[in-house]
mmCIF file of C-alpha atoms and ligand atoms in Angstrom:
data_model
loop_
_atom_site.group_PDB
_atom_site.id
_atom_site.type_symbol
_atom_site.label_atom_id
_atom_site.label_comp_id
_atom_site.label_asym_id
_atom_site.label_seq_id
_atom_site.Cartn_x
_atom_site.Cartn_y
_atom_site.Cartn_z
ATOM 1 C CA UNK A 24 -3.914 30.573 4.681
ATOM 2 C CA UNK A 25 -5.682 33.114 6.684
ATOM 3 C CA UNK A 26 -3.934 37.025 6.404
ATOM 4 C CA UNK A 27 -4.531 39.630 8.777
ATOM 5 C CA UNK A 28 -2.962 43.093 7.870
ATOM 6 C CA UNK A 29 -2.689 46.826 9.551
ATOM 7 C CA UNK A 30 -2.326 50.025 7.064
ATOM 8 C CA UNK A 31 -2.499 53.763 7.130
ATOM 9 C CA UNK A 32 -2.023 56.550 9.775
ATOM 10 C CA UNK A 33 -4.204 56.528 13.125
ATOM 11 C CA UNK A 34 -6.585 59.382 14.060
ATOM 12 C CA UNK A 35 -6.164 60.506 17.616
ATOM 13 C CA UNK A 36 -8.521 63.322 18.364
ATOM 14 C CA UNK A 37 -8.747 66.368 20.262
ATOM 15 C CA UNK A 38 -12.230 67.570 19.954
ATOM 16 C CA UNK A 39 -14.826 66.937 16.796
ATOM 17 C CA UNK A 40 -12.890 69.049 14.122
ATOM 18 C CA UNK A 41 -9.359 68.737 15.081
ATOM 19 C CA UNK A 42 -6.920 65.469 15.390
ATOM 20 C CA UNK A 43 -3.413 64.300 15.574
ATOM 21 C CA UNK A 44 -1.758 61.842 12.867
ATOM 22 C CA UNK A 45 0.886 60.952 10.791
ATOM 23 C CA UNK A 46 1.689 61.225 6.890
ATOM 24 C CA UNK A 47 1.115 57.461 6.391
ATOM 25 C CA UNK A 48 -0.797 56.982 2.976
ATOM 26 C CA UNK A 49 -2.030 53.156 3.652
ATOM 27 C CA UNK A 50 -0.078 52.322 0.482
ATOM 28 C CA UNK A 51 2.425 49.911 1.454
ATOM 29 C CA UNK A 52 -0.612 48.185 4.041
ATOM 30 C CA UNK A 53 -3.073 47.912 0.992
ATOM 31 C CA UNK A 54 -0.294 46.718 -1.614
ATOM 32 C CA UNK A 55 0.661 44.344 0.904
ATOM 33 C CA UNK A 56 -3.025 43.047 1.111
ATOM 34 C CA UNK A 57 -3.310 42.614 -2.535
ATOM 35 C CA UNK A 58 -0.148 40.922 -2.673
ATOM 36 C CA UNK A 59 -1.413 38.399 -0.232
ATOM 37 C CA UNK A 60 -4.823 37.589 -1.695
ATOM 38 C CA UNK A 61 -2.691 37.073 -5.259
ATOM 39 C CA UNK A 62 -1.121 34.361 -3.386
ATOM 40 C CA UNK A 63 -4.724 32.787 -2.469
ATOM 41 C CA UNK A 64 -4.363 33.978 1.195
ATOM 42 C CA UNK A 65 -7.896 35.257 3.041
ATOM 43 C CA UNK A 66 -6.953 38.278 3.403
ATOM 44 C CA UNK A 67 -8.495 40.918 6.426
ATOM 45 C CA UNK A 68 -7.249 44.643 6.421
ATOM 46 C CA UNK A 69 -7.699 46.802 9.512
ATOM 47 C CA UNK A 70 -7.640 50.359 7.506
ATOM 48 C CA UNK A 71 -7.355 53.825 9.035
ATOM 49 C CA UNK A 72 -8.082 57.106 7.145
ATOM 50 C CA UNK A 73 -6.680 56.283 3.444
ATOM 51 C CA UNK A 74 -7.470 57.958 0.174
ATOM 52 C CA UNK A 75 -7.588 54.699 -1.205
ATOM 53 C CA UNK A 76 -10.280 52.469 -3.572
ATOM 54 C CA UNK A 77 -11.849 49.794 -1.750
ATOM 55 C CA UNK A 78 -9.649 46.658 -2.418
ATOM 56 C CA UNK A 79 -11.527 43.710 -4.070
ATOM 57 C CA UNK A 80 -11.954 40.617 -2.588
ATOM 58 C CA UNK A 81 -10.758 41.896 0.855
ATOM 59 C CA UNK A 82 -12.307 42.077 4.061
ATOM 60 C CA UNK A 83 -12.212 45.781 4.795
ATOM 61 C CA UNK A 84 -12.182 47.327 8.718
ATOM 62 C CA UNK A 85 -11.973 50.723 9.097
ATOM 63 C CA UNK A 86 -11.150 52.333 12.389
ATOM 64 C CA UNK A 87 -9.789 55.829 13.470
ATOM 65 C CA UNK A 88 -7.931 55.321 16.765
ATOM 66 C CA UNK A 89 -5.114 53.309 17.723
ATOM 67 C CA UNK A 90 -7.535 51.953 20.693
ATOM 68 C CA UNK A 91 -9.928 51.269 17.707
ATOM 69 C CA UNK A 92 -7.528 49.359 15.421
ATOM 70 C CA UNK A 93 -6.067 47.218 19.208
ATOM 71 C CA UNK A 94 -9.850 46.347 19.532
ATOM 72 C CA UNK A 95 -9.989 45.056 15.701
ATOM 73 C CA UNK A 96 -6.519 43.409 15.551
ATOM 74 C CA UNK A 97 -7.114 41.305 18.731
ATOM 75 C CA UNK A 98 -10.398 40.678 17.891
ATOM 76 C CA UNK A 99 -9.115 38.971 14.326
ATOM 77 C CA UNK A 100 -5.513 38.090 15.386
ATOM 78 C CA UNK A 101 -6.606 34.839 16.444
ATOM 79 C CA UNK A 102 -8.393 33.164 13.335
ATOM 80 C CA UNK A 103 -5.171 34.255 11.380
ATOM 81 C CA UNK A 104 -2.195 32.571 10.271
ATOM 82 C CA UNK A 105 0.039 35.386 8.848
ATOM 83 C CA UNK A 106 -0.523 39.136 10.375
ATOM 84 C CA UNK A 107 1.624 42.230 9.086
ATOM 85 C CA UNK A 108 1.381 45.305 11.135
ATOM 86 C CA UNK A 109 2.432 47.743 8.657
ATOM 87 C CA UNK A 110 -0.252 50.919 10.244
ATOM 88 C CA UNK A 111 1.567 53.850 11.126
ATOM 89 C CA UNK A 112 -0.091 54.156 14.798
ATOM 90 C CA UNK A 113 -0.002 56.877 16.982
ATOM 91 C CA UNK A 114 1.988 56.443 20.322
ATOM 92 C CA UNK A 115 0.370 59.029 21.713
ATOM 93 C CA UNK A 116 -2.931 60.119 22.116
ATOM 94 C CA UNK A 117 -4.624 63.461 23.721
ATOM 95 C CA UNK A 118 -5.595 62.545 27.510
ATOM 96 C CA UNK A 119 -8.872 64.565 27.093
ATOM 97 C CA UNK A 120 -11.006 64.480 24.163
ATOM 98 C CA UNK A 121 -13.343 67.140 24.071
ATOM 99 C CA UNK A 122 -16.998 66.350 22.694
ATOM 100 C CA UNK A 123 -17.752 69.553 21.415
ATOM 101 C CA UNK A 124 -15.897 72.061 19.359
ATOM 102 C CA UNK A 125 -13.186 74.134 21.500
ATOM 103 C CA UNK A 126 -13.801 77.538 20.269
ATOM 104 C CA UNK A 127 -10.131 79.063 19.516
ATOM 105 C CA UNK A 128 -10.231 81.542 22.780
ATOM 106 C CA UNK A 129 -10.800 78.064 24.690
ATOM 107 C CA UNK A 130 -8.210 76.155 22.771
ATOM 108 C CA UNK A 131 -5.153 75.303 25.620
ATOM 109 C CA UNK A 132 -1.824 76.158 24.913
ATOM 110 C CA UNK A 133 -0.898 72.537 26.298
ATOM 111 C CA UNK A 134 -2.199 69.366 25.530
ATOM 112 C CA UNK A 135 -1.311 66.689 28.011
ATOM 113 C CA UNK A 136 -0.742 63.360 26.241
ATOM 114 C CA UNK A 137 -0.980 59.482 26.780
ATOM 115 C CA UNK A 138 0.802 56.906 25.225
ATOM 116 C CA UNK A 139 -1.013 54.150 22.995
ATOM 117 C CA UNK A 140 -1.137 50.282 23.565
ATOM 118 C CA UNK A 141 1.880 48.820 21.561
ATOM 119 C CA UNK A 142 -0.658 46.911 19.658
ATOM 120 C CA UNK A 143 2.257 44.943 17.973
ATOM 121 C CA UNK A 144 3.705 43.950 21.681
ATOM 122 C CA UNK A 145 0.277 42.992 22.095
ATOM 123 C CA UNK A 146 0.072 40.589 19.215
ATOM 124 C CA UNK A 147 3.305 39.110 20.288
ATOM 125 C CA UNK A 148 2.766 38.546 23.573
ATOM 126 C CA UNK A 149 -0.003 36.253 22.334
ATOM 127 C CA UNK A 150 1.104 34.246 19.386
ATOM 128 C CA UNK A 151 1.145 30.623 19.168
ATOM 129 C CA UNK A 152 3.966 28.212 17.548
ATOM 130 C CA UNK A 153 1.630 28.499 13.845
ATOM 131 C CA UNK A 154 1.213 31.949 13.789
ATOM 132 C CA UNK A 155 3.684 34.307 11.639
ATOM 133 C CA UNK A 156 3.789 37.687 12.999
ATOM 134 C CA UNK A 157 5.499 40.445 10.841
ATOM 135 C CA UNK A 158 5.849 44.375 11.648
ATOM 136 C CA UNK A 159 7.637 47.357 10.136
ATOM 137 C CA UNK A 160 9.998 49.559 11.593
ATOM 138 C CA UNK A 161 10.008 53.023 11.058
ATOM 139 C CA UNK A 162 13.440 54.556 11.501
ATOM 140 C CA UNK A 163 15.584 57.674 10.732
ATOM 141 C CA UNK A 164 18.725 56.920 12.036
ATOM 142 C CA UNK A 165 20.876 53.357 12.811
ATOM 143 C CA UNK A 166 17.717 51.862 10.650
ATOM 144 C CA UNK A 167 19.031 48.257 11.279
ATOM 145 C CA UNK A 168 20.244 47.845 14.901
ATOM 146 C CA UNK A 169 16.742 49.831 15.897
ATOM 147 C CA UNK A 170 14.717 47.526 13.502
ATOM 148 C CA UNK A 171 16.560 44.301 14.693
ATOM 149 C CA UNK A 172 15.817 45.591 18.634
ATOM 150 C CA UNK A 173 12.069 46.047 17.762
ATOM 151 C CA UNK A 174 11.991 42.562 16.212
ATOM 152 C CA UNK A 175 13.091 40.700 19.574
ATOM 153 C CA UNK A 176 11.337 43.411 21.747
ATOM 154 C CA UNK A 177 8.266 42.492 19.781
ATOM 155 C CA UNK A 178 8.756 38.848 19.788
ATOM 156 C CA UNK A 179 8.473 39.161 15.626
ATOM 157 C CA UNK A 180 9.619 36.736 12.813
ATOM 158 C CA UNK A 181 9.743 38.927 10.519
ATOM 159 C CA UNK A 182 10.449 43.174 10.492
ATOM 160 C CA UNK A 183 10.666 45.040 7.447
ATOM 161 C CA UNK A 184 12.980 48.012 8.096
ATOM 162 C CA UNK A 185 11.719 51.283 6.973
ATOM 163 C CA UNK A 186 13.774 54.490 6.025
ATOM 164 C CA UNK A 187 11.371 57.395 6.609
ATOM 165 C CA UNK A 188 13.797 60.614 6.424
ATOM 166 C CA UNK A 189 13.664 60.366 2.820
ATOM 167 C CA UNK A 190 11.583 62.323 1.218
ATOM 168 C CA UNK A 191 11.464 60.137 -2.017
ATOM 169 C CA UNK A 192 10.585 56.873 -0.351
ATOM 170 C CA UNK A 193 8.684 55.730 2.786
ATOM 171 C CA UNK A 194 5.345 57.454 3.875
ATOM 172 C CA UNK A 195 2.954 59.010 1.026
ATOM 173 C CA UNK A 196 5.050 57.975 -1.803
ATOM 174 C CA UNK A 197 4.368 55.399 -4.471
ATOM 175 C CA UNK A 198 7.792 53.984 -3.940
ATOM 176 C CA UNK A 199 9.903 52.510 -1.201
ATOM 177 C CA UNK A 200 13.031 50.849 -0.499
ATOM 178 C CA UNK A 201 13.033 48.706 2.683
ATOM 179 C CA UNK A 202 15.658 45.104 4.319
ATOM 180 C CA UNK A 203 13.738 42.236 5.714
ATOM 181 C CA UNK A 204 14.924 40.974 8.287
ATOM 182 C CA UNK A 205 14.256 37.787 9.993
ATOM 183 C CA UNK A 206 14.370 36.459 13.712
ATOM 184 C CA UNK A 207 16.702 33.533 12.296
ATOM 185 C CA UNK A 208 19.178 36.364 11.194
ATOM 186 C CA UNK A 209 18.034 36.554 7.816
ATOM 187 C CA UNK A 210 18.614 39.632 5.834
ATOM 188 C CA UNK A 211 17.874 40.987 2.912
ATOM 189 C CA UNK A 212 17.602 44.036 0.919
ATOM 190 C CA UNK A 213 14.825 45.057 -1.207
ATOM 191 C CA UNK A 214 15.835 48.051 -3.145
ATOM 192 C CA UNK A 215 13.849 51.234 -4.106
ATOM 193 C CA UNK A 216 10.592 50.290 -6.188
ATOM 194 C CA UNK A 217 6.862 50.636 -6.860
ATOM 195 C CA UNK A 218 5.084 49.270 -3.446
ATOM 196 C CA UNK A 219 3.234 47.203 -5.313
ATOM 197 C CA UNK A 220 6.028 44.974 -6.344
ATOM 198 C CA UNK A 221 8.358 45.727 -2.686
ATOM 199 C CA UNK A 222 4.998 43.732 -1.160
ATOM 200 C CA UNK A 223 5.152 41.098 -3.637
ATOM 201 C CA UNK A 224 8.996 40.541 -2.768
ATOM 202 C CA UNK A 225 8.086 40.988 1.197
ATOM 203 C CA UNK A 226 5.052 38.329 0.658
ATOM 204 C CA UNK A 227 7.422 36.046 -1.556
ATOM 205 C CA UNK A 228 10.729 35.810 0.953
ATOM 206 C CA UNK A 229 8.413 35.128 4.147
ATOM 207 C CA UNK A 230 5.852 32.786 2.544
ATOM 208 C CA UNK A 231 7.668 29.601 2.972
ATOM 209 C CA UNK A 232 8.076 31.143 6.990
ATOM 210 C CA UNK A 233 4.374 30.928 6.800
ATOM 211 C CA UNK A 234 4.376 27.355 4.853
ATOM 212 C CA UNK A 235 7.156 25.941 7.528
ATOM 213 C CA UNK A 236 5.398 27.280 10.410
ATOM 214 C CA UNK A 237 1.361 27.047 9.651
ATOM 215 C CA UNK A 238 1.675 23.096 8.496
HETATM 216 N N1 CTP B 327 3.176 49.742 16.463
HETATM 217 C C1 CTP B 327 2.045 49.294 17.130
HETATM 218 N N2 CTP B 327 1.488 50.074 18.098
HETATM 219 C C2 CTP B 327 2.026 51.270 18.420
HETATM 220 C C3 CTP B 327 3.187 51.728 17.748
HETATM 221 C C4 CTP B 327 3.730 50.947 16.771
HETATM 222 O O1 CTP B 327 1.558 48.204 16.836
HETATM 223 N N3 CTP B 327 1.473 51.999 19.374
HETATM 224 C C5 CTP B 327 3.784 48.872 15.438
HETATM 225 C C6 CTP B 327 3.886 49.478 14.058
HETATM 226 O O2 CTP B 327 2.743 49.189 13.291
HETATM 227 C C7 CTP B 327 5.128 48.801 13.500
HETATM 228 C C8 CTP B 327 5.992 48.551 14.727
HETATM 229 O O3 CTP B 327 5.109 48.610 15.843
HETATM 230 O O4 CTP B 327 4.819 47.568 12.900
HETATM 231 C C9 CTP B 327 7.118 49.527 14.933
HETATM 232 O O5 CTP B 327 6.627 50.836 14.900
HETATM 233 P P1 CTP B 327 7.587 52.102 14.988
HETATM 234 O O6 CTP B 327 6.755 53.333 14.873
HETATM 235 O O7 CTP B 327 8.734 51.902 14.050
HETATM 236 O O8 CTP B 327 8.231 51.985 16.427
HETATM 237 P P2 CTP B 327 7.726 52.061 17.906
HETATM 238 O O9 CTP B 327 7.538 50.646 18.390
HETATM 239 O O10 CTP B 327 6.544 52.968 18.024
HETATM 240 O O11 CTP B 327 9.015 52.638 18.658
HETATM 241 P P3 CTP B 327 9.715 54.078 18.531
HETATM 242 O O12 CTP B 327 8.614 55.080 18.284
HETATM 243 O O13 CTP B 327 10.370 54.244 19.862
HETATM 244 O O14 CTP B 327 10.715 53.978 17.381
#
């Protein structure tokens, strides 16, 4: 089984030494990868910025920009069987970037912004009956009605809903706490933990999705 996964924060620049971006860590993406290849998937990760080790025995892609990780999720998407998006991508990114370095008396006082391919949309707008297509949902308020709207919207079998007000869990830390839920109505909690072992319980409940639907 072939696995495709997104992780970390996207860059989107203003000019050489200044960028907009997001806490994301790429934990959760790169525990998710290693979960995967422990279940003998082929596993492909589409990185952005992480302070992270090189994961062994994983096809590695790094990219800055959300345009940069749509060019490198489409261009894998197909040969895969299971694909998480679990990146943190910017929605929005500066309309101009500027190739040199604004000096500060030049810098505006606006920047004028454009929104970001849904990359996810994307994905789902183009999967095929074998193809298992999971994303995350990153939510501060009514976590599972938003989460459960993104999963339709999104055409998704799986969505992993995210809590990110709390400071504990969610973005840079080590642990999170986070429901699956699936397109068949499927729900189920996964409470606070290392991300190491909240991946292994993610990989675990939608693996025999992936057996069902990939054989
Ligand atoms: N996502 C994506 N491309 C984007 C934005 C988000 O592929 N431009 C993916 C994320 O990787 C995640 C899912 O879509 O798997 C949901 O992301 P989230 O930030 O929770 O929601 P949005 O779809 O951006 O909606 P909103 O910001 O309105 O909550």
């Amino acid at each position: 089984m072939r696995c495709l996964i997104s992780a970390g924060p996207t860059r989107e620049w203003i000019d050489p030494v200044r960028f907009i971006s997001n806490p994301s860590s790429g934990k959760m993406g790169y525990a998710l990868a290693k979960a995967a290849k422990d279940l003998k998937m082929e596993v492909s990760l589409i990185s952005g910025p992480v302070n992270l080790p090189n994961p062994q025995g994983i096809h590695l892609v790094r990219i800055e920009t959300a345009l940069e990780m749509q060019e490198a999720m489409e261009s894998h998407f197909e040969e895969n069987d299971l694909i998480i998006m679990c990146a943190a991508v910017c929605d929005h990114r500066p309309s101009v970037r500027y190739e040199m370095k604004l000096r500060k008396d030049e810098f505006p006082d606006r920047i004028i912004f454009k929104r970001n391919p849904d990359i996810l949309k994307i994905l789902g707008s183009k999967k095929k009956k074998n193809q298992v297509l999971v994303g995350f949902a990153a939510e501060t308020a009514d976590i599972l009605n938003s989460a459960q709207n993104k999963l339709k919207a999104k055409n998704l079998d799986w969505i992993v809903a995210n809590d990110v007000s709390k400071n504990d869990i969610g973005f840079s830390s080590d642990i999170n706490e986070v429901t699956l839920i699936s397109a068949d109505g499927l729900q189920k909690q996964i409470p606070s933990n290392k991300k190491a072992k909240i991946a292994k319980e993610i990989l675990d409940s939608i693996y025999p999705t992936c057996l069902e639907k990939v054989h």
